[in-house]
Tab-separated table of C-alpha atoms in Angstrom:
chain	number	residue	atom	x	y	z
T	1	UNK	CA	96.019	83.320	81.104
T	2	UNK	CA	92.773	85.101	80.293
T	3	UNK	CA	90.662	86.313	83.217
T	4	UNK	CA	87.467	84.294	83.565
T	5	UNK	CA	84.261	86.104	84.473
T	6	UNK	CA	82.060	84.001	86.777
T	7	UNK	CA	79.318	86.510	87.545
T	8	UNK	CA	76.820	84.813	85.193
T	9	UNK	CA	76.638	81.658	87.323
T	10	UNK	CA	73.610	81.173	89.565
T	11	UNK	CA	75.327	82.129	92.842
T	12	UNK	CA	78.782	83.577	92.095
T	13	UNK	CA	78.937	84.887	95.670
T	14	UNK	CA	78.560	81.365	97.102
T	15	UNK	CA	80.509	78.288	96.043
T	16	UNK	CA	81.942	75.359	97.959
T	17	UNK	CA	85.039	77.514	98.656
T	18	UNK	CA	83.728	81.009	99.438
T	19	UNK	CA	80.626	82.856	100.599
T	20	UNK	CA	80.549	86.643	100.188
T	21	UNK	CA	77.646	89.081	99.885
T	22	UNK	CA	74.993	88.502	97.199
T	23	UNK	CA	74.684	92.289	97.017
T	24	UNK	CA	78.030	92.355	95.181
T	25	UNK	CA	76.307	90.914	92.114
T	26	UNK	CA	73.162	93.019	91.948
T	27	UNK	CA	73.009	94.469	88.396
T	28	UNK	CA	72.714	98.002	89.739
T	29	UNK	CA	75.936	97.492	91.726
T	30	UNK	CA	77.807	96.052	88.751
T	31	UNK	CA	76.606	98.649	86.286
T	32	UNK	CA	79.569	100.356	84.644
T	33	UNK	CA	82.171	97.729	85.571
T	34	UNK	CA	84.475	97.126	82.613
T	35	UNK	CA	86.882	94.369	83.607
T	36	UNK	CA	89.426	93.507	80.953
T	37	UNK	CA	89.329	89.896	79.736
T	38	UNK	CA	93.111	89.851	80.066
T	39	UNK	CA	93.886	91.147	83.566
T	40	UNK	CA	97.533	90.630	84.440
T	41	UNK	CA	99.448	90.918	87.700
T	42	UNK	CA	102.719	92.805	87.458
T	43	UNK	CA	104.670	91.922	90.595
T	44	UNK	CA	107.000	94.637	91.896
T	45	UNK	CA	108.324	92.807	94.980
T	46	UNK	CA	111.870	92.496	93.644
T	47	UNK	CA	112.129	96.223	92.899
T	48	UNK	CA	109.639	98.459	94.732
T	49	UNK	CA	109.187	95.787	97.398
T	50	UNK	CA	112.878	95.908	98.234
T	51	UNK	CA	112.616	99.678	98.684
T	52	UNK	CA	110.855	98.990	101.988
T	53	UNK	CA	113.234	100.266	104.656
T	54	UNK	CA	115.278	97.424	106.130
T	55	UNK	CA	114.165	94.827	103.579
T	56	UNK	CA	116.681	93.328	101.174
T	57	UNK	CA	117.158	90.329	98.921
T	58	UNK	CA	120.390	88.789	97.755
T	59	UNK	CA	120.768	87.388	94.260
T	60	UNK	CA	119.712	83.845	95.155
T	61	UNK	CA	116.644	85.055	97.064
T	62	UNK	CA	115.533	87.179	94.117
T	63	UNK	CA	115.821	84.203	91.800
T	64	UNK	CA	113.944	81.946	94.243
T	65	UNK	CA	111.140	84.496	94.649
T	66	UNK	CA	110.856	84.876	90.876
T	67	UNK	CA	110.531	81.095	90.558
T	68	UNK	CA	107.797	80.984	93.199
T	69	UNK	CA	105.926	83.887	91.602
T	70	UNK	CA	106.041	81.986	88.318
T	71	UNK	CA	104.689	78.843	90.015
T	72	UNK	CA	101.861	80.949	91.466
T	73	UNK	CA	100.912	82.112	87.976
T	74	UNK	CA	101.899	85.789	88.200
T	75	UNK	CA	102.017	86.993	84.602
T	76	UNK	CA	104.720	89.678	84.863
T	77	UNK	CA	107.702	90.167	87.178
T	78	UNK	CA	109.568	93.436	87.638
T	79	UNK	CA	112.901	91.849	88.502
T	80	UNK	CA	114.829	94.933	89.575
T	81	UNK	CA	116.809	97.962	88.492
T	82	UNK	CA	120.130	97.053	86.840
T	83	UNK	CA	121.824	100.352	87.729
T	84	UNK	CA	121.289	99.805	91.466
T	85	UNK	CA	124.114	97.263	91.778
T	86	UNK	CA	125.995	94.633	89.835
T	87	UNK	CA	124.340	91.951	91.983
T	88	UNK	CA	120.907	93.248	90.975
T	89	UNK	CA	121.933	93.213	87.318
T	90	UNK	CA	123.177	89.633	87.590
T	91	UNK	CA	119.999	88.532	89.382
T	92	UNK	CA	117.830	89.979	86.605
T	93	UNK	CA	120.058	88.404	83.968
T	94	UNK	CA	119.719	84.977	85.612
T	95	UNK	CA	115.947	85.315	85.995
T	96	UNK	CA	115.649	86.147	82.284
T	97	UNK	CA	117.907	83.235	81.401
T	98	UNK	CA	115.709	80.744	83.282
T	99	UNK	CA	112.707	81.468	81.060
T	100	UNK	CA	110.249	80.966	83.931
T	101	UNK	CA	107.119	81.841	81.979
T	102	UNK	CA	106.135	85.335	83.151
T	103	UNK	CA	107.301	88.364	81.192
T	104	UNK	CA	110.367	89.801	82.919
T	105	UNK	CA	110.728	93.579	83.184
T	106	UNK	CA	113.629	95.707	84.310
T	107	UNK	CA	113.057	99.135	85.847
T	108	UNK	CA	114.806	102.228	84.544
T	109	UNK	CA	114.867	105.967	84.677
T	110	UNK	CA	114.133	107.743	81.406
T	111	UNK	CA	117.825	107.794	80.602
T	112	UNK	CA	119.693	106.143	77.730
T	113	UNK	CA	122.306	104.765	80.143
T	114	UNK	CA	119.607	102.897	82.099
T	115	UNK	CA	118.104	101.541	78.894
T	116	UNK	CA	121.502	100.299	77.731
T	117	UNK	CA	122.053	98.424	81.007
T	118	UNK	CA	118.707	96.691	80.534
T	119	UNK	CA	119.568	95.730	76.970
T	120	UNK	CA	122.917	94.352	78.124
T	121	UNK	CA	121.327	91.924	80.597
T	122	UNK	CA	118.913	90.547	78.029
T	123	UNK	CA	115.469	91.770	79.085
T	124	UNK	CA	112.822	92.351	76.442
T	125	UNK	CA	110.537	94.533	78.582
T	126	UNK	CA	111.248	97.708	80.501
T	127	UNK	CA	109.397	100.011	82.901
T	128	UNK	CA	110.591	103.585	82.329
T	129	UNK	CA	109.894	106.144	85.050
T	130	UNK	CA	109.639	109.909	84.844
T	131	UNK	CA	108.384	112.473	87.403
T	132	UNK	CA	104.999	113.724	86.235
T	133	UNK	CA	103.884	116.453	88.669
T	134	UNK	CA	105.194	120.006	88.459
T	135	UNK	CA	105.860	120.182	92.204
T	136	UNK	CA	107.927	116.994	92.468
T	137	UNK	CA	109.844	118.131	89.391
T	138	UNK	CA	110.516	121.511	90.992
T	139	UNK	CA	111.391	120.425	94.520
T	140	UNK	CA	112.685	116.832	94.298
T	141	UNK	CA	114.336	116.822	90.872
T	142	UNK	CA	115.044	120.517	90.263
T	143	UNK	CA	113.831	120.043	86.683
T	144	UNK	CA	111.700	122.166	84.409
T	145	UNK	CA	108.458	120.535	83.269
T	146	UNK	CA	109.569	120.489	79.655
T	147	UNK	CA	112.739	118.606	80.580
T	148	UNK	CA	110.697	115.680	81.892
T	149	UNK	CA	108.921	115.452	78.544
T	150	UNK	CA	112.111	115.777	76.510
T	151	UNK	CA	114.094	113.105	78.380
T	152	UNK	CA	111.072	110.780	78.202
T	153	UNK	CA	110.752	111.180	74.462
T	154	UNK	CA	114.470	110.618	73.872
T	155	UNK	CA	114.847	107.627	76.199
T	156	UNK	CA	111.651	105.823	75.175
T	157	UNK	CA	112.568	106.139	71.497
T	158	UNK	CA	115.989	104.704	72.330
T	159	UNK	CA	114.324	101.783	74.115
T	160	UNK	CA	112.105	101.169	71.090
T	161	UNK	CA	115.113	101.275	68.753
T	162	UNK	CA	116.672	98.556	70.901
T	163	UNK	CA	113.615	96.333	70.598
T	164	UNK	CA	112.233	96.784	74.119
T	165	UNK	CA	108.564	96.729	75.091
T	166	UNK	CA	108.075	99.990	77.011
T	167	UNK	CA	105.813	100.536	79.996
T	168	UNK	CA	105.802	104.307	80.580
T	169	UNK	CA	105.614	104.940	84.337
T	170	UNK	CA	104.483	108.365	85.558
T	171	UNK	CA	105.816	109.099	89.062
T	172	UNK	CA	103.422	111.106	91.274
T	173	UNK	CA	101.006	111.380	88.374
T	174	UNK	CA	97.949	111.407	90.635
T	175	UNK	CA	99.037	114.651	92.323
T	176	UNK	CA	99.642	116.406	89.010
T	177	UNK	CA	97.302	118.859	87.345
T	178	UNK	CA	95.206	116.653	85.051
T	179	UNK	CA	95.959	118.790	81.972
T	180	UNK	CA	99.703	118.692	82.655
T	181	UNK	CA	99.521	114.959	83.207
T	182	UNK	CA	97.697	114.315	79.965
T	183	UNK	CA	100.155	116.602	78.160
T	184	UNK	CA	103.026	114.310	79.177
T	185	UNK	CA	101.046	111.247	78.117
T	186	UNK	CA	100.123	112.783	74.750
T	187	UNK	CA	103.643	114.018	73.950
T	188	UNK	CA	105.392	110.760	74.823
T	189	UNK	CA	102.759	108.695	73.006
T	190	UNK	CA	103.034	110.794	69.844
T	191	UNK	CA	106.670	111.984	69.806
T	192	UNK	CA	108.339	109.292	71.877
T	193	UNK	CA	107.192	105.727	72.493
T	194	UNK	CA	105.063	103.758	74.929
T	195	UNK	CA	103.585	100.322	74.459
T	196	UNK	CA	101.537	100.804	77.610
T	197	UNK	CA	100.976	103.460	80.259
T	198	UNK	CA	101.270	102.861	83.987
T	199	UNK	CA	99.220	105.288	86.085
T	200	UNK	CA	101.136	105.784	89.336
T	201	UNK	CA	99.755	106.864	92.715
T	202	UNK	CA	103.202	107.188	94.264
T	203	UNK	CA	102.029	108.489	97.631
T	204	UNK	CA	98.754	106.615	97.980
T	205	UNK	CA	96.674	109.790	97.932
T	206	UNK	CA	94.096	108.835	95.305
T	207	UNK	CA	90.731	107.835	96.711
T	208	UNK	CA	88.924	104.878	95.108
T	209	UNK	CA	86.094	107.006	93.704
T	210	UNK	CA	88.570	109.106	91.691
T	211	UNK	CA	89.993	106.136	89.833
T	212	UNK	CA	87.240	105.662	87.195
T	213	UNK	CA	87.576	109.318	86.184
T	214	UNK	CA	91.334	109.018	85.805
T	215	UNK	CA	91.194	105.788	83.781
T	216	UNK	CA	88.467	107.291	81.567
T	217	UNK	CA	90.540	110.410	80.841
T	218	UNK	CA	93.647	108.382	80.035
T	219	UNK	CA	91.751	106.018	77.730
T	220	UNK	CA	90.338	108.998	75.841
T	221	UNK	CA	93.896	110.035	74.999
T	222	UNK	CA	95.453	106.610	74.339
T	223	UNK	CA	92.484	104.348	73.551
T	224	UNK	CA	94.487	101.518	71.998
T	225	UNK	CA	97.155	100.994	74.654
T	226	UNK	CA	97.025	98.813	77.770
T	227	UNK	CA	96.776	100.672	81.066
T	228	UNK	CA	98.520	99.618	84.261
T	229	UNK	CA	97.788	100.868	87.779
T	230	UNK	CA	100.524	101.199	90.411
T	231	UNK	CA	98.935	102.278	93.678
T	232	UNK	CA	100.518	102.558	97.129
T	233	UNK	CA	98.922	101.729	100.461
T	234	UNK	CA	99.593	104.797	102.621
T	235	UNK	CA	95.925	105.052	103.623
T	236	UNK	CA	95.257	101.309	103.500
T	237	UNK	CA	93.469	101.684	100.163
T	238	UNK	CA	96.012	100.228	97.754
T	239	UNK	CA	93.967	97.123	96.989
T	240	UNK	CA	90.706	99.083	96.801
T	241	UNK	CA	92.065	101.645	94.331
T	242	UNK	CA	93.677	98.877	92.273
T	243	UNK	CA	90.383	96.984	92.042
T	244	UNK	CA	88.589	100.193	91.058
T	245	UNK	CA	91.190	100.671	88.321
T	246	UNK	CA	90.611	97.166	86.989
T	247	UNK	CA	86.825	97.588	87.179
T	248	UNK	CA	87.256	100.766	85.133
T	249	UNK	CA	89.061	98.963	82.343
T	250	UNK	CA	92.714	98.952	83.388
T	251	UNK	CA	94.529	95.840	82.229
T	252	UNK	CA	97.505	95.471	84.578
T	253	UNK	CA	97.685	95.532	88.380
T	254	UNK	CA	101.053	96.414	89.900
T	255	UNK	CA	101.152	94.548	93.198
T	256	UNK	CA	103.606	93.004	95.654
T	257	UNK	CA	103.793	89.995	97.960
T	258	UNK	CA	101.930	90.842	101.186
T	259	UNK	CA	102.094	94.547	100.352
T	260	UNK	CA	105.841	95.098	100.705
T	261	UNK	CA	107.213	98.288	99.220
T	262	UNK	CA	108.267	101.890	99.745
T	263	UNK	CA	106.820	103.434	102.956
T	264	UNK	CA	103.440	101.687	103.522
T	265	UNK	CA	104.019	99.409	100.555
T	266	UNK	CA	102.216	98.522	97.352
T	267	UNK	CA	98.805	96.989	96.808
T	268	UNK	CA	99.009	93.364	98.039
T	269	UNK	CA	98.314	90.954	95.188
T	270	UNK	CA	96.693	88.548	97.680
T	271	UNK	CA	93.946	91.052	98.522
T	272	UNK	CA	93.364	92.070	94.920
T	273	UNK	CA	93.269	88.521	93.541
T	274	UNK	CA	91.030	87.083	96.246
T	275	UNK	CA	88.621	90.030	96.154
T	276	UNK	CA	88.348	89.737	92.376
T	277	UNK	CA	87.656	86.015	92.632
T	278	UNK	CA	85.117	86.017	95.463
T	279	UNK	CA	83.468	89.458	95.285
T	280	UNK	CA	83.602	90.304	91.589
T	281	UNK	CA	83.501	86.882	89.927
T	282	UNK	CA	86.808	87.416	88.125
T	283	UNK	CA	89.255	84.497	88.143
T	284	UNK	CA	92.707	85.774	87.168
T	285	UNK	CA	94.073	82.255	86.792
T	286	UNK	CA	96.445	82.245	89.765
T	287	UNK	CA	97.219	79.061	91.677
T	288	UNK	CA	95.511	80.401	94.777
T	289	UNK	CA	96.656	77.529	97.000
T	290	UNK	CA	100.216	78.903	96.774
T	291	UNK	CA	99.312	82.328	98.201
T	292	UNK	CA	99.943	81.642	101.897
T	293	UNK	CA	103.081	79.523	101.337
T	294	UNK	CA	104.633	82.323	99.260
T	295	UNK	CA	103.970	84.896	101.983
T	296	UNK	CA	105.468	82.546	104.586
T	297	UNK	CA	108.547	81.992	102.424
T	298	UNK	CA	109.051	85.744	102.052
T	299	UNK	CA	108.926	86.136	105.829
T	300	UNK	CA	111.314	83.264	106.420
T	301	UNK	CA	114.054	84.589	104.151
T	302	UNK	CA	113.789	88.236	105.229
T	303	UNK	CA	112.629	88.255	108.844
T	304	UNK	CA	109.670	90.372	107.726
T	305	UNK	CA	106.728	90.417	110.129
T	306	UNK	CA	103.108	90.468	109.017
T	307	UNK	CA	100.213	91.333	111.319
T	308	UNK	CA	99.111	88.000	112.798
T	309	UNK	CA	95.452	88.478	111.913
T	310	UNK	CA	96.111	90.088	108.532
T	311	UNK	CA	93.521	88.974	106.016
T	312	UNK	CA	94.372	85.952	103.832
T	313	UNK	CA	98.014	85.468	104.907
T	314	UNK	CA	98.080	86.259	108.654
T	315	UNK	CA	99.225	83.257	110.691
T	316	UNK	CA	96.341	83.565	113.182
T	317	UNK	CA	93.600	84.754	110.829
T	318	UNK	CA	91.856	81.360	110.898
T	319	UNK	CA	92.065	80.937	114.681
T	320	UNK	CA	89.038	81.261	116.976
T	321	UNK	CA	89.436	82.315	120.603
T	322	UNK	CA	86.022	83.789	121.393
T	323	UNK	CA	83.762	81.358	123.260
T	324	UNK	CA	80.739	82.520	121.256
T	325	UNK	CA	82.381	81.760	117.927
T	326	UNK	CA	83.764	78.486	119.309
T	327	UNK	CA	80.137	77.500	119.894
T	328	UNK	CA	79.403	78.289	116.252
T	329	UNK	CA	82.389	76.154	115.276
T	330	UNK	CA	81.014	73.185	117.210
T	331	UNK	CA	77.665	73.523	115.472
T	332	UNK	CA	78.855	74.022	111.887
T	333	UNK	CA	81.972	71.829	111.783
T	334	UNK	CA	81.747	69.490	108.825
T	335	UNK	CA	78.326	70.883	107.863
T	336	UNK	CA	78.540	74.586	107.004
T	337	UNK	CA	82.116	75.834	107.552
T	338	UNK	CA	81.516	78.988	105.505
T	339	UNK	CA	79.376	80.318	108.355
T	340	UNK	CA	82.713	81.099	110.048
T	341	UNK	CA	84.662	82.891	107.303
T	342	UNK	CA	84.188	84.396	103.823
T	343	UNK	CA	86.307	81.651	102.247
T	344	UNK	CA	87.830	78.340	103.252
T	345	UNK	CA	91.442	78.893	104.180
T	346	UNK	CA	92.738	75.905	102.247
T	347	UNK	CA	91.804	77.858	99.102
T	348	UNK	CA	94.958	79.941	99.709
T	349	UNK	CA	97.032	77.136	101.225
T	350	UNK	CA	96.484	78.342	104.790
T	351	UNK	CA	95.923	75.920	107.693
T	352	UNK	CA	92.240	75.330	108.440
T	353	UNK	CA	90.162	77.084	111.079
T	354	UNK	CA	90.880	75.921	114.612
T	355	UNK	CA	89.777	76.852	118.124
T	356	UNK	CA	92.551	78.136	120.389
T	357	UNK	CA	92.659	78.478	124.178
T	358	UNK	CA	92.858	81.896	125.833
T	359	UNK	CA	91.319	84.580	128.000
T	360	UNK	CA	88.248	84.867	125.753
T	361	UNK	CA	87.544	81.129	125.693
T	362	UNK	CA	84.154	79.827	126.777
T	363	UNK	CA	82.642	76.508	127.855
T	364	UNK	CA	82.423	75.309	124.202
T	365	UNK	CA	86.227	75.530	124.073
T	366	UNK	CA	86.475	73.372	127.188
T	367	UNK	CA	84.183	70.793	125.593
T	368	UNK	CA	86.173	70.811	122.348
T	369	UNK	CA	89.493	70.208	124.085
T	370	UNK	CA	88.175	67.627	126.546
T	371	UNK	CA	86.897	65.745	123.515
T	372	UNK	CA	90.281	66.079	121.778
T	373	UNK	CA	91.931	64.514	124.818
T	374	UNK	CA	89.320	61.781	125.178
T	375	UNK	CA	88.228	63.048	128.609
T	376	UNK	CA	84.545	62.613	129.418
T	377	UNK	CA	82.715	64.421	132.209
T	378	UNK	CA	79.227	65.824	132.782
T	379	UNK	CA	80.343	67.852	135.792
T	380	UNK	CA	79.336	71.423	134.909
T	381	UNK	CA	81.052	72.874	137.969
T	382	UNK	CA	84.306	71.167	136.999
T	383	UNK	CA	84.075	72.574	133.483
T	384	UNK	CA	83.433	76.044	134.888
T	385	UNK	CA	86.499	75.711	137.106
T	386	UNK	CA	88.619	74.580	134.153
T	387	UNK	CA	87.450	77.655	132.237
T	388	UNK	CA	88.261	79.955	135.172
T	389	UNK	CA	91.777	78.564	135.443
T	390	UNK	CA	92.277	78.900	131.683
T	391	UNK	CA	91.374	82.588	131.856
T	392	UNK	CA	93.580	83.194	134.910
T	393	UNK	CA	96.541	81.398	133.357
T	394	UNK	CA	96.155	83.204	130.020
T	395	UNK	CA	96.109	86.545	131.828
T	396	UNK	CA	99.142	85.588	133.890
T	397	UNK	CA	101.140	84.356	130.886
T	398	UNK	CA	99.689	87.000	128.541
T	399	UNK	CA	99.321	84.552	125.664
T	400	UNK	CA	97.319	81.655	124.338
T	401	UNK	CA	97.675	78.322	126.096
T	402	UNK	CA	98.904	75.066	124.610
T	403	UNK	CA	96.931	71.845	124.616
T	404	UNK	CA	99.460	70.492	127.139
T	405	UNK	CA	98.685	73.382	129.506
T	406	UNK	CA	94.960	72.748	129.025
T	407	UNK	CA	95.488	69.074	129.815
T	408	UNK	CA	97.371	69.938	133.005
T	409	UNK	CA	94.586	72.286	134.132
T	410	UNK	CA	91.862	69.740	133.337
T	411	UNK	CA	93.725	66.956	135.137
T	412	UNK	CA	94.181	69.040	138.262
T	413	UNK	CA	90.485	70.007	138.345
T	414	UNK	CA	89.176	66.530	137.587
T	415	UNK	CA	91.799	64.922	139.807
T	416	UNK	CA	92.970	62.639	137.018
T	417	UNK	CA	96.579	61.762	136.199
């Protein structure tokens, strides 16, 4: 699906579903942004995502995740690396066979053997990796620089001969000397084969302001090929660098479900997609209401934990404990809910905002829960005592309280059964 640009509408920062900063759309801010009309998400959860220590998927889980990614509208799925195991190869083969809609990619080293395994399981698209910095070649691979170029040329030509669409994937490219990096790109593009180039920040060390320069340099050398960006989250900037890449004209965002992946993980597609939609006016065509359910499903099948207040998909991100904000909630409920959050949580399939009971609760919380229980009282001292006991109990139990515990406290204070 083509990306839709919404920034020409009257208030692209404010709709009935989100409310971000109007400053995002000031012409001076947007000057130089070059979003592709065909932005695509390339999900790496089933390959790079599974490289997260302690995380694994069996064949059936991989197939189920691929189906859910397809339902979400993800355009491309990197289904795995056939040489890892026979189970991985069979999972990829089954995913291809199901014809889910997204383009299915296998992942391979720049080796003929890896290419052959991909051909054997029926994929039409392949991501082919090669180390691209002199230091990782020297210390991690024990290769000469020229060897990396030679094996890339040979293997990518072999992939082309076998009818595969080739995404050339440059490991540790962002820590390479720029001239060396562009030499690899030029040689493989001219002597070997690439249908697209994936710029790879393997160790998350590229700052967002460097991305436009890098995309510009690459496009000068291969102006007619799509560019993908594969950025890791070691400094918490994976989504930011990915968005900068897209704003600089990159076409493909390599992302994963809730940021799973090697070490600190990959750029989370949730963050990239929602930021594009609400802060840049770019609708990538995803079924946004499936975002939270997909993250929950991933956690259920793997035991993965996600920070409870993590943006977009955290279980508690919509909850309000603070008494001050609970007062806001009382005032805006049903009138102006976007005064409480930058978007309505049902946009991503998350449960709506609710007030919870805890140490930071205030008198508005007491009023809200008395009303929920149908208890009426104008006794301010009684309400203050209820609040005191809530705080004491929350501190004692070191958690939020349930509505049943609130009801018990209120009953004891008001002397009602």
